[in-house]
XYZ file of C-alpha atoms in Angstrom:
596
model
C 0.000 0.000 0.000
C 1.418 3.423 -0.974
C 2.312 5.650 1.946
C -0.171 8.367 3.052
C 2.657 10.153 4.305
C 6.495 10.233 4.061
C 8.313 9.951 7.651
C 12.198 10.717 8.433
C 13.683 7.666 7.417
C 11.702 7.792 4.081
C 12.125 11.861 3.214
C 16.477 11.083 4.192
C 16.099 7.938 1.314
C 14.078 9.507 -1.216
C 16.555 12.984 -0.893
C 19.480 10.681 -1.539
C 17.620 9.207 -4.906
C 16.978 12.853 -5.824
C 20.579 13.775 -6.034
C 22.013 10.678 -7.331
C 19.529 11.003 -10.212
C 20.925 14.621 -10.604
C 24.804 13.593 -10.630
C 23.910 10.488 -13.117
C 22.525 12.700 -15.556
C 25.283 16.099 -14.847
C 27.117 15.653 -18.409
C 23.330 15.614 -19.745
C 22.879 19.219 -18.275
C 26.098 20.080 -19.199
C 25.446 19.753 -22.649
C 22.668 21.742 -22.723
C 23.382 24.454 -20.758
C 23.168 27.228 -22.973
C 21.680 30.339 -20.568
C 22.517 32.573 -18.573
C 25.790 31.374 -19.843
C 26.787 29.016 -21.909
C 29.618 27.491 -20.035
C 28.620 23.865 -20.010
C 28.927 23.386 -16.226
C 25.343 23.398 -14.742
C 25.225 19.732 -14.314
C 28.844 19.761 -13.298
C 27.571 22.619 -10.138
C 24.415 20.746 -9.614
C 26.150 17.448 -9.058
C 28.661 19.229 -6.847
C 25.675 20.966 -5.009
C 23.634 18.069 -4.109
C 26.552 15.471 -3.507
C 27.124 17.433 -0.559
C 23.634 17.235 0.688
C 23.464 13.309 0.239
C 27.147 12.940 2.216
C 25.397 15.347 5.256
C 22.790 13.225 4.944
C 24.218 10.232 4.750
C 26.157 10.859 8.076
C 23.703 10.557 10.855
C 19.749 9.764 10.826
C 17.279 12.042 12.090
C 14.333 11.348 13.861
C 11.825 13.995 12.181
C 11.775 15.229 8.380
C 11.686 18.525 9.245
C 15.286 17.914 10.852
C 16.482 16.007 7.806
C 15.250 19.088 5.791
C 17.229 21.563 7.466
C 20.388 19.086 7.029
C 19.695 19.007 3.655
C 19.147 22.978 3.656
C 22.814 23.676 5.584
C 25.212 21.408 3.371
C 22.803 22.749 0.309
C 23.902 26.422 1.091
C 27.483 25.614 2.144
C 28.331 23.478 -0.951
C 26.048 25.577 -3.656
C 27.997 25.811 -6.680
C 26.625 27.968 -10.000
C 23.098 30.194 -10.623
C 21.259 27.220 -10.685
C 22.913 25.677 -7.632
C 22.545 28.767 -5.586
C 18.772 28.472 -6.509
C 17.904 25.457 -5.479
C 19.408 25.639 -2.449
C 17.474 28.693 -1.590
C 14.385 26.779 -2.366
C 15.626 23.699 -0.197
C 15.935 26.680 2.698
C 12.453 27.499 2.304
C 11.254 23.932 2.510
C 12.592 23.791 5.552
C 11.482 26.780 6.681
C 7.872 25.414 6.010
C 8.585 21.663 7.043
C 9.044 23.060 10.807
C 9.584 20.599 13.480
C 7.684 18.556 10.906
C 7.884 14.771 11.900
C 6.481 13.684 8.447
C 5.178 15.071 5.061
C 1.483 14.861 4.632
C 0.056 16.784 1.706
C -0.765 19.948 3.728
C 2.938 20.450 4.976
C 4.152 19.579 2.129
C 2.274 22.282 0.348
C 3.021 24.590 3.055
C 6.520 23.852 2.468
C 6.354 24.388 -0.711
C 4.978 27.646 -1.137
C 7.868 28.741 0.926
C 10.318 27.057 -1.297
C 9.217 29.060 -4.433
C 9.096 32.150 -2.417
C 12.595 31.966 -1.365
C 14.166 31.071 -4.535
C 12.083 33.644 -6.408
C 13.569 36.842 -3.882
C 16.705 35.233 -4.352
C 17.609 36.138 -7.601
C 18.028 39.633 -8.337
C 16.581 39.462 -12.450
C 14.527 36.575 -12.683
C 13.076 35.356 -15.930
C 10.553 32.957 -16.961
C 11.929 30.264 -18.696
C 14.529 29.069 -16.194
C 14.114 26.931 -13.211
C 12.231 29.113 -11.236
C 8.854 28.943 -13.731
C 9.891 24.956 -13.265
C 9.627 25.393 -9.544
C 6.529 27.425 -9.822
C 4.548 25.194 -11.658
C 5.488 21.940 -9.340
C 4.821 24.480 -6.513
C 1.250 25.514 -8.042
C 0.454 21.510 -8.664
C 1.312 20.680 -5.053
C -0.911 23.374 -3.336
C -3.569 22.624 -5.719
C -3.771 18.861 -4.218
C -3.073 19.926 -0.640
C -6.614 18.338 0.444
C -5.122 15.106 -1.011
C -4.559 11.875 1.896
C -1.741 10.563 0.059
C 0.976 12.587 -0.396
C 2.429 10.269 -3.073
C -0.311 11.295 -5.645
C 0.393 14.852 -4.558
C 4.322 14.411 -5.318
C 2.997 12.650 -8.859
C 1.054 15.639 -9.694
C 3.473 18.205 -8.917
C 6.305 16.151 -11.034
C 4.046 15.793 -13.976
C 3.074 19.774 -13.574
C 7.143 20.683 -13.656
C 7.733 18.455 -16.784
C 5.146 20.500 -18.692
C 6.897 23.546 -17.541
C 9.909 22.157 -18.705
C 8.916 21.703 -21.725
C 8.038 25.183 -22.234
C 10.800 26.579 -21.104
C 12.537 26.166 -24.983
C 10.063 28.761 -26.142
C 10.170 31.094 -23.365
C 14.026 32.203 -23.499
C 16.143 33.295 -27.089
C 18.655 31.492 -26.047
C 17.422 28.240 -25.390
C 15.325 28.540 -28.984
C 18.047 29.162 -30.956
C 19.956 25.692 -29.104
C 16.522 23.749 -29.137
C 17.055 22.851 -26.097
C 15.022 23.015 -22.073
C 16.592 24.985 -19.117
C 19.301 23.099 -17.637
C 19.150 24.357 -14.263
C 15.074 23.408 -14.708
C 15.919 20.175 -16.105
C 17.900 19.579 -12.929
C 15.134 20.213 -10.795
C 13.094 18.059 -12.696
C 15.577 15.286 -12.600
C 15.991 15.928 -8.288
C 11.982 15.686 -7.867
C 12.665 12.370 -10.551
C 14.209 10.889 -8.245
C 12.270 12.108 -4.918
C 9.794 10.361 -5.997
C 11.117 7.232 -6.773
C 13.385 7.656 -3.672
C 9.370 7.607 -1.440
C 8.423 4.198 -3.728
C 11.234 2.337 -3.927
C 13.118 2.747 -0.641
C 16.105 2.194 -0.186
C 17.641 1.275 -3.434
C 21.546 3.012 -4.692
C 22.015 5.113 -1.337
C 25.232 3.554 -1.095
C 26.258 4.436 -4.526
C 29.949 6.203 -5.272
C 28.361 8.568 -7.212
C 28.169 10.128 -4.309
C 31.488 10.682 -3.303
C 33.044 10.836 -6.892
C 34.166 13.609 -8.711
C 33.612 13.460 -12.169
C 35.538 16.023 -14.544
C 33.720 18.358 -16.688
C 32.962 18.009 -20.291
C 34.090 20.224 -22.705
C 32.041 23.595 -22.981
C 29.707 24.511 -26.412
C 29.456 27.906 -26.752
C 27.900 30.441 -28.914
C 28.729 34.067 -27.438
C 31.088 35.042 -25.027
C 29.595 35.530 -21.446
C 29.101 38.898 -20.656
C 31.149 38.712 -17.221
C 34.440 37.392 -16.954
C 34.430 35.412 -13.727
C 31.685 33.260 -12.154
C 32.071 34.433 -8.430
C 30.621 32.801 -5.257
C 31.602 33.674 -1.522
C 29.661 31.727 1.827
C 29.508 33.902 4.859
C 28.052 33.931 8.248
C 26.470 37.228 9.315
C 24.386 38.315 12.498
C 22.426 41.347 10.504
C 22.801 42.445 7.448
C 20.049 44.719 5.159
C 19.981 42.003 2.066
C 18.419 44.707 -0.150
C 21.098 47.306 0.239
C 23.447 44.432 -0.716
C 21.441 43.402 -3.732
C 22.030 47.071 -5.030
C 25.739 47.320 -4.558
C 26.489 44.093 -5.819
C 24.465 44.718 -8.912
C 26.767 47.577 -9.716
C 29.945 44.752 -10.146
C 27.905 42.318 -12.568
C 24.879 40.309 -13.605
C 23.218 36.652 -12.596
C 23.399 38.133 -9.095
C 21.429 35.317 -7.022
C 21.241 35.772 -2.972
C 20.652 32.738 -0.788
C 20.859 31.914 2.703
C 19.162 31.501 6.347
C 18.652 34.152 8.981
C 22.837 33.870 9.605
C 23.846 32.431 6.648
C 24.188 33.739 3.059
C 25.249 32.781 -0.242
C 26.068 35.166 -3.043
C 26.388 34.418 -6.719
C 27.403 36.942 -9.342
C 29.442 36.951 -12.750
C 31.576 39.745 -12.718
C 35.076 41.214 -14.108
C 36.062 42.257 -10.737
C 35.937 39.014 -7.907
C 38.215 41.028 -5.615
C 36.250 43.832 -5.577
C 33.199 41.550 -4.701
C 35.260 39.919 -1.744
C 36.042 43.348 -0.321
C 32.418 44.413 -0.563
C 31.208 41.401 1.172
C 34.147 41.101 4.033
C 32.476 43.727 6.196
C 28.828 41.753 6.198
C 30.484 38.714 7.925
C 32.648 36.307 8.354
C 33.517 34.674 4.892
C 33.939 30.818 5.323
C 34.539 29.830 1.567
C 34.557 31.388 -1.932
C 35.060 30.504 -5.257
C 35.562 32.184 -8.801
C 35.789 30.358 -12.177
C 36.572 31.615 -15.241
C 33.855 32.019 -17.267
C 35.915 33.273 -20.780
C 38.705 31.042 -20.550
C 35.614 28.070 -20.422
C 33.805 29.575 -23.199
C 37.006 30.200 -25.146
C 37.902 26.732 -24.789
C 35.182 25.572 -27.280
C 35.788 27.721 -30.129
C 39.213 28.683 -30.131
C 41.252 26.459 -32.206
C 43.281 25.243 -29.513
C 40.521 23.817 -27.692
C 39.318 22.085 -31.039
C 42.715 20.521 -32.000
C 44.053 17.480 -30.520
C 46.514 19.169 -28.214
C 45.459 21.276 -25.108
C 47.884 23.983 -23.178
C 48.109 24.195 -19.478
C 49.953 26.991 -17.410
C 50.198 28.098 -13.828
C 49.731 31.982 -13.260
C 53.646 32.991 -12.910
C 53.025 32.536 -16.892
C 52.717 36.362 -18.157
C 50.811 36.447 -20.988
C 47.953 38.927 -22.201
C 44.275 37.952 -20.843
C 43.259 38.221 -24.886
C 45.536 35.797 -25.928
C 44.910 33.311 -23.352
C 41.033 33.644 -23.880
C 41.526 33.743 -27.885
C 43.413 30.673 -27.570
C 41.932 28.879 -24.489
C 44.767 28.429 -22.751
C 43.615 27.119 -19.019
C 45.561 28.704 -16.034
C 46.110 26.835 -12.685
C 46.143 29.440 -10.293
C 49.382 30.035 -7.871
C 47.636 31.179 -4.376
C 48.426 34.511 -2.854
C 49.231 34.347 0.858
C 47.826 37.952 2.448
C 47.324 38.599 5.764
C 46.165 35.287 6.320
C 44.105 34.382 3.970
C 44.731 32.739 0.068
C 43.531 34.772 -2.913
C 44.184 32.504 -6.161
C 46.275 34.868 -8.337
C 44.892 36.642 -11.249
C 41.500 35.612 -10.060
C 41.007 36.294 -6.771
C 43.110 39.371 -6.533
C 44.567 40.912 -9.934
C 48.071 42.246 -9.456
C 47.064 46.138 -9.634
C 45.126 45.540 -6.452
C 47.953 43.645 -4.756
C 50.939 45.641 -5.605
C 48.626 48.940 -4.205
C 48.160 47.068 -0.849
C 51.417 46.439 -0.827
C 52.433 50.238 -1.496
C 49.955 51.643 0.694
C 49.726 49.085 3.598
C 53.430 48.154 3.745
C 52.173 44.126 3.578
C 54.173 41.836 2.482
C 52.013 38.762 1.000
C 53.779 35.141 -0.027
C 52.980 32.452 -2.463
C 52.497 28.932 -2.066
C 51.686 26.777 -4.970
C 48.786 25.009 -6.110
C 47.815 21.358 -5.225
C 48.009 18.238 -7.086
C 44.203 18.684 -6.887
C 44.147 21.677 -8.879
C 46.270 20.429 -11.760
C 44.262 17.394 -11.385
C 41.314 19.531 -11.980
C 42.056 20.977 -15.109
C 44.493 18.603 -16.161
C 40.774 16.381 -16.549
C 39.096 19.239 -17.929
C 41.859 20.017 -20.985
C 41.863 15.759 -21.693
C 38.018 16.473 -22.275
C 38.215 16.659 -26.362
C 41.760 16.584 -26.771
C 43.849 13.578 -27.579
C 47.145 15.003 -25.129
C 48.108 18.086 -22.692
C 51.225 20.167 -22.421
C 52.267 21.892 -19.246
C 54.420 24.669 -19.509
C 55.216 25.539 -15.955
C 56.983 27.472 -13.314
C 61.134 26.706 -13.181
C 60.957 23.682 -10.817
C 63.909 24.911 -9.053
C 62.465 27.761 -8.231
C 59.388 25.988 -6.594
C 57.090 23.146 -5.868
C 54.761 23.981 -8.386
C 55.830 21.892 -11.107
C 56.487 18.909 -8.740
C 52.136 19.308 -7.874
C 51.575 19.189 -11.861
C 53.919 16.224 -12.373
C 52.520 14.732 -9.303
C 48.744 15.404 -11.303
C 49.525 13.889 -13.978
C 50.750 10.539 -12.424
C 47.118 10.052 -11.365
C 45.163 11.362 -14.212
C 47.045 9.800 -17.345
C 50.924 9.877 -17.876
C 51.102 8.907 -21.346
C 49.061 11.945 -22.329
C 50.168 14.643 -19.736
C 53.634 16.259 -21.383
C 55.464 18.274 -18.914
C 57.833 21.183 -19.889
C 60.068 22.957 -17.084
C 60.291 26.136 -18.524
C 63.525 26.926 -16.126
C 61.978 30.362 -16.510
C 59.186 32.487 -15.089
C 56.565 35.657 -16.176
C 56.980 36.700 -19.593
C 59.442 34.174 -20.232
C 57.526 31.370 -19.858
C 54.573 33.239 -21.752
C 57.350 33.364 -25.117
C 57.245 29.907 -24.932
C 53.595 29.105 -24.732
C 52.867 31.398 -27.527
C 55.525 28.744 -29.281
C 53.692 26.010 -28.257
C 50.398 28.162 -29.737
C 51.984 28.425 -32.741
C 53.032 24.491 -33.234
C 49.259 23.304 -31.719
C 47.565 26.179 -34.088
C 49.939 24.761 -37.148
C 48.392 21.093 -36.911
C 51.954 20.363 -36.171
C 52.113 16.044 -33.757
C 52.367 17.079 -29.803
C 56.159 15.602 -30.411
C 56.669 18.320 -33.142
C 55.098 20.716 -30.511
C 57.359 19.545 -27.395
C 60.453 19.323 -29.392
C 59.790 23.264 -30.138
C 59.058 24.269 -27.044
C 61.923 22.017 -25.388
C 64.308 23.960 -27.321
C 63.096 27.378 -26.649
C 63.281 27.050 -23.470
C 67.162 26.742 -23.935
C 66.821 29.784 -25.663
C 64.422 32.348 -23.712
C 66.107 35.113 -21.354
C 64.124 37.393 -18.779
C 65.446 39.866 -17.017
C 64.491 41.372 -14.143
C 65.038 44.805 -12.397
C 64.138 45.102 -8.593
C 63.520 48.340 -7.080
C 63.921 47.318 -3.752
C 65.531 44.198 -1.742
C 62.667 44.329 0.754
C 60.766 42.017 -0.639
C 63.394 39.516 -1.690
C 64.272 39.663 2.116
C 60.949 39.656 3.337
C 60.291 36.297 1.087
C 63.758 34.644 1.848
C 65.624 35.495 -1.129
C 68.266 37.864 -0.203
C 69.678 37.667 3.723
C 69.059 40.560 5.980
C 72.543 42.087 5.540
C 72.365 42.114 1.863
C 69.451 43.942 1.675
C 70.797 45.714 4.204
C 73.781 46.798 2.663
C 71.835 47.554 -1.121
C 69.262 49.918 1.013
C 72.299 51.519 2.503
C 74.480 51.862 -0.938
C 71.403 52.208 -3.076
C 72.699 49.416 -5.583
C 69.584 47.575 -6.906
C 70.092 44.092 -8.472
C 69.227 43.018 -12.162
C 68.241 39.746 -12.098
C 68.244 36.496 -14.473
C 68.016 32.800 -14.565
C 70.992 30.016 -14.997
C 70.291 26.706 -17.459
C 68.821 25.070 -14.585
C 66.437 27.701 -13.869
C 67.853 29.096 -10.335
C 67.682 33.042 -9.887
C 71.329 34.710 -9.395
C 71.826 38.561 -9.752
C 73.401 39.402 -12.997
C 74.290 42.914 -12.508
C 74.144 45.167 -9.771
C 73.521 49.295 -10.877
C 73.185 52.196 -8.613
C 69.410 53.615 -8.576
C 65.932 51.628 -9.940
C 66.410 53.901 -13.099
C 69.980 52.512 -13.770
C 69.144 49.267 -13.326
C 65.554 49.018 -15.550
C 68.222 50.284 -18.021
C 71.053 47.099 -17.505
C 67.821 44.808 -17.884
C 66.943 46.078 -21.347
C 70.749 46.510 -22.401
C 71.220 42.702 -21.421
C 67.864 41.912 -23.089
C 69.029 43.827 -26.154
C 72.142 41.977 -26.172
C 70.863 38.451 -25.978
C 68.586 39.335 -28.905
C 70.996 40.086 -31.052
C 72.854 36.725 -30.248
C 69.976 34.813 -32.117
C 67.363 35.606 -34.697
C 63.944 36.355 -34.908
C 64.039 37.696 -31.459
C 60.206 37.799 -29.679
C 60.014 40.291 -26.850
C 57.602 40.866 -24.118
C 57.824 43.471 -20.897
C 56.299 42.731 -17.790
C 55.665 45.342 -14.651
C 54.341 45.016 -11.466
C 52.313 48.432 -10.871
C 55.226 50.216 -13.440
C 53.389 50.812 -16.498
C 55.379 54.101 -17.682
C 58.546 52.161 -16.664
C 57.207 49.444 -19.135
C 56.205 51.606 -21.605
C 59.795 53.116 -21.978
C 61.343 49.415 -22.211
C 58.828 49.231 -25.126
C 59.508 51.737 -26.787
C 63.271 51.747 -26.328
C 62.806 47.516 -28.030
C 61.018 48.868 -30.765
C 63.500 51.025 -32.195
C 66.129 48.637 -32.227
C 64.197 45.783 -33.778
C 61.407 47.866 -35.247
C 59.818 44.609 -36.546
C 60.105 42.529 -33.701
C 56.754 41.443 -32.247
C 56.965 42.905 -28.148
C 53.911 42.787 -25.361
C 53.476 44.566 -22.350
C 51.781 42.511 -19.554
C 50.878 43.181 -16.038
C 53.695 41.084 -13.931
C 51.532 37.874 -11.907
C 51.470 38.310 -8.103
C 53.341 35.003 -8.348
C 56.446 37.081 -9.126
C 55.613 40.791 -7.952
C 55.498 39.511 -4.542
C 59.096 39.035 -4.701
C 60.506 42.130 -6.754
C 58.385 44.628 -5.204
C 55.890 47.489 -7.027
C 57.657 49.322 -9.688
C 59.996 46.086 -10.769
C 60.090 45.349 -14.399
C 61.621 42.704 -16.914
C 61.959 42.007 -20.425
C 62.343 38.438 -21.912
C 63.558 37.728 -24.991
C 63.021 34.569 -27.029
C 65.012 33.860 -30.428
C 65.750 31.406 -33.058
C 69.185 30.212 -33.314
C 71.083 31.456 -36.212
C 71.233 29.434 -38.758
C-alpha cells in the first residue's frame, strides 16, 4: 500500500535518490546548458551541489523530516555551486522553513513547504526570468498546493512532477537562447531530474544510497558555446552574518555584474554573481560577515575553450599563473591557467583571479604588507588537467622553473594520477613573460596542426633559448620572502645598488648585474635583453611590470626602435612574481631562433 505520508527515514532515502539522479545525468545538463551562460557546467555545479547534501545526509539519521530538511538545507547552502545551484538551495531553505519541526510530510505540509520554497528562490535572484528553473519550480509548486486536500501525499508528489515536466517543456520557447539551441533549461531540467528521483526515492526505498556517485568527482565536459559571457568570472563567496540589510546588498552588488542570485538563512548567506572584478566583490562582502569559503571560475577562458582552435585541435595547453601572458591571448586561444595562491594577511587569494596584481601591488604600497605564495595542489592540476583531456587527444604543461618551486612537482605529481602517457610536462627553467614566449611557441606548433612531439620538441628547445630579465627596485621584498639575507638587503638599502636579475640553465635566480638607482638598473635589464637578442634571430620580446606601467612603456619603446619589426607585449607582472621584486619592478624576456 502506498504511503499516506512520508516519515524521516523515508524523506532522508528519497533525498538521496533525488541527487544521485541529478549527478547520473550532470554531463546531460552540461550539454545543454546554454543560458545565462553558456559554459557547459550546470550539471557539473548541480552534481557538486547536491553530492554534498546526500554525504550530510548520509552521516547521521534524524528522527523527524523537518530535521532532515534543514540538514539538507545547511550542506545545500554551504556546498552551492553555480546560478542554478545557488537556486535550489534557496528553495531547499524554504522547505525547511515550512517543514518546521515537521515529523512527516502529509500533503498539507508539504504544500506549506512548498509555497515557501518558491518564495525563497524567487527573492533570491536579483533578475529573474521565466523560462529558467524558477517557472519549473513554480509550476510543481502551483500543482502541489492545488492537491493539498489530497490523503496521500504520493499522488500529490505525482502531480506536482508531472506539472514541472510540462513547464519544462516550455521553457525552450520562453528564453532566445534556449530557442536558438533547441534545447530546455538546464538548471530546470535539474530540478526536474531531483523531484525524478524524490519520488522514486518515497516508492522504492532504499535502493543506490550507497552508490559512489556520491562521493566521486567526475571532470567536466568540454564547454559549447555560442557568445562570449558577458562577465568574466563566475564568483561565489559563503559567509556567516548576524544582521545584514539584504536589499542594500542586492544594489551594490548589482553595480559589479549580472546573474546576481542571494541565498541563505537568517545567519547564513550565499552570493552568486558573474563579474570582471571578484576582488572587488570579496572586499564588498568582508564587512557583512565572516567569509567561510569562496570561489571564482573563469567564465571566458571556459567559453574560449570551445571555439578557439586550440581547444578544437588534438593538443590542449596548461599553465600556472607565474606565466605572463595577455588575458586576450589566453582567452583567444583557451589556454587554461592553474592558479598560484596569494598568501595575504592570512588568507589565500588565487592569483589573477582572486586578486589581480594592480590591487595587490597597491596594498602592498599603501599598507606596507608583504604577502607570499604557495603553490597550487596536485588537486588543482588534477582539476584541469581532466578538464583540458576532455576533447583533446594530449596536454602540455608549460610551468613554473621547478627549481624555483614546488609547483611543477604538484603538476607532475597530477599527472601521475590522471594519465601519464598523455600529460607532457615542460620545465620552462623560466618564469613571467618568459615562460609566456614559450607558450605562444607552443600556440603556434598546436595552431599549425603540427604532432604534440613536433610541438614539445619546439618548445623544449626554446626554453634553452628564452632570457628574462628582471630589475628590482627594492631588496625588501626579496628579504621579506627569503631570497636575499638581511645584511644584503641591508647593505643595497644603505648603498642604493639595486640588483638586475636572471636565470641560470637550470632555472635558479642569481643577480646578474648590480647598478646604482631603480632607473639605472631598468636600463642594464633592457641593455642585457638587447644583447641576448641580437645573439639569435627572430628575437620575440615581451615586458612585464608590477604596478610600473610608464617604466614598461619606456622598455617598449626603447625595443622597438632597435628591432622595429620585432613582435613585443606589455603585460601586467603575476602576483606570483611581484610579490618578490616589489611594485615598480620590471623585466623584459627575450626569445630567439638560433642562427642558422
Amino acid at each position: 500500500m502506498r504511503p499516506r505520508t512520508v516519515d524521516a527515514a523515508q524523506f532522508q532515502r528519497a533525498v538521496v535518490a533525488g541527487c544521485l539522479r541529478v549527478i547520473r545525468h550532470q554531463r546531460e545538463l552540461n550539454e545543454i546548458n546554454v543560458f545565462p551562460v553558456p559554459d557547459g557546467d550546470t550539471g557539473t555545479n548541480l552534481a557538486s551541489t547536491l553530492r554534498q547534501v546526500a554525504d550530510a545526509v548520509l552521516r547521521e539519521d534524524r528522527a523527524a523530516a523537518g530535521e532532515v530538511a534543514r540538514v539538507v538545507a545547511e550542506a545545500a547552502l554551504l556546498g552551492a555551486r553555480g546560478n542554478s545551484g545557488s537556486i535550489l538551495a534557496q528553495f531547499l531553505v524554504g522547505l525547511a522553513e515550512g517543514l518546521g519541526a515537521a515529523r512527516a510530510l502529509d500533503a498539507a505540509t508539504l504544500a506549506r513547504a512548498a509555497r515557501r520554497g518558491r518564495e525563497l528562490a524567487w527573492e533570491a535572484v536579483v533578475e529573474p526570468q521565466e523560462g529558467t528553473i524558477l517557472s519549473v519550480i513554480t509550476a510543481w509548486q502551483a500543482a502541489v498546493d492545488a492537491a493539498a486536500a489530497s490523503t496521500d501525499v504520493v499522488e500529490v508528489l505525482r502531480g506536482g512532477l508531472s506539472a514541472a515536466r510540462e513547464a519544462l517543456a516550455r521553457t525552450t520557447g520562453q528564453l532566445e537562447a534556449l530557442r536558438r539551441a533547441g534545447v530546455v533549461d538546464a538548471g530546470a531540467r535539474g530540478f526536474v531530474q531531483w523531484m525524478e528521483g524524490f519520488l522514486d526515492g518515497v516508492q522504492a526505498g532504499a535502493a543506490g544510497l550507497d552508490d559512489p556517485l556520491i562521493r566521486e568527482r567526475g571532470p567536466r565536459p568540454r564547454v559549447t558555446a555560442e557568445t562570449p559571457p558577458s562577465h568574466r568570472y563566475c564568483t561565489e563567496c559563503y559567509l556567516e552574518t548576524a544582521t545584514i540589510d539584504r536589499d542594500a546588498l542586492r544594489r551594490r552588488l548589482a553595480a559589479h555584474g549580472d546573474s546576481l542570485v542571494l541565498a541563505g538563512t537568517a545567519d547564513r548567506l550565499r552570493v552568486h554573481i558573474h563579474t570582471d572584478a571578484p576582488e572587488a566583490v570579496f572586499e564588498l562582502l568582508a564587512p557583512q560577515g565572516r567569509i567561510l569559503s569562496r570561489k571564482v571560475e573563469d567564465l571566458a577562458e571556459q567559453a574560449a575553450g570551445a571555439s578557439s582552435a586550440t581547444a578544437a585541435g588534438r593538443i590542449a595547453l596548461v599553465i600556472d599563473s607565474a606565466c605572463d601572458l595577455p588575458e586576450e591571448f589566453l582567452a583567444l586561444h583557451g589556454i587554461r591557467v592553474v592558479p598560484v595562491l596569494i598568501l595575504l594577511e592570512g588568507e589565500s587569494h588565487r592569483d589573477k583571479v582572486e586578486i589581480t596584481p594592480s590591487m595587490l601591488y597597491q596594498r602592498m604600497e599603501r599598507d606596507g604588507i608583504a604577502p607570499t605564495t604557495s603553490q597550487p595542489s596536485p588537486g588543482d592540476f588534477k582539476l584541469a588537467f581532466e578538464e583540458a583531456l576532455h576533447g583533446h587527444e594530449s596536454v602540455i604543461y608549460i610551468g613554473l622553473s621547478s627549481a624555483l618551486s614546488g609547483t611543477f612537482q604538484a603538476a607532475a605529481a597530477a599527472a601521475r594520477m590522471v594519465d601519464a602517457e598523455r600529460i607532457h610536462l615542460v620545465d620552462s627553467r623560466s618564469v613571467s613573460a618568459g615562460i609566456g614566449l614559450l607558450a605562444a611557441e607552443a600556440v603556434r606548433g598546436i595552431e599549425a596542426g603540427e604532432s604534440i612531439e613536433q610541438v614539445l620538441h619546439s618548445v623544449r628547445s626554446a626554453a634553452a633559448r628564452v632570457r628574462i630579465y628582471l630589475s628590482v627596485p627594492t631588496t625588501r621584498y626579496l628579504v621579506r620572502g627569503g631570497r636575499l639575507k638581511p645584511l644584503q638587503g641591508l647593505v643595497a638599502k644603505l648603498t642604493g645598488i639595486r640588483p638586475v636579475l636572471s636565470l641560470d640553465p637550470d632555472g635558479r635566480a642569481l643577480a646578474v648585474a648590480r647598478s646604482l638607482g631603480a632607473a639605472a638598473a631598468r636600463r642594464r635589464a633592457l641593455s642585457l635583453a638587447l644583447r641576448f637578442a641580437e645573439s639569435g634571430v627572430r628575437p620575440r620580446f615581451a615586458v612585464a611590470h608590477a604596478n610600473a606601467i610608464d617604466a614598461a612603456a619606456r622598455l617598449y619603446r626603447a625595443i622597438a626602435r632597435r628591432f622595429p619589426e620585432a613582435p613585443v607585449s606589455v603585460v601586467d607582472a603575476a602576483p606570483a612574481i611581484g610579490v618578490h621584486v616589489g611594485p615598480g619592478g620590471a623585466g623584459v624576456a627575450v626569445l630567439t631562433d638560433s642562427p642558422a
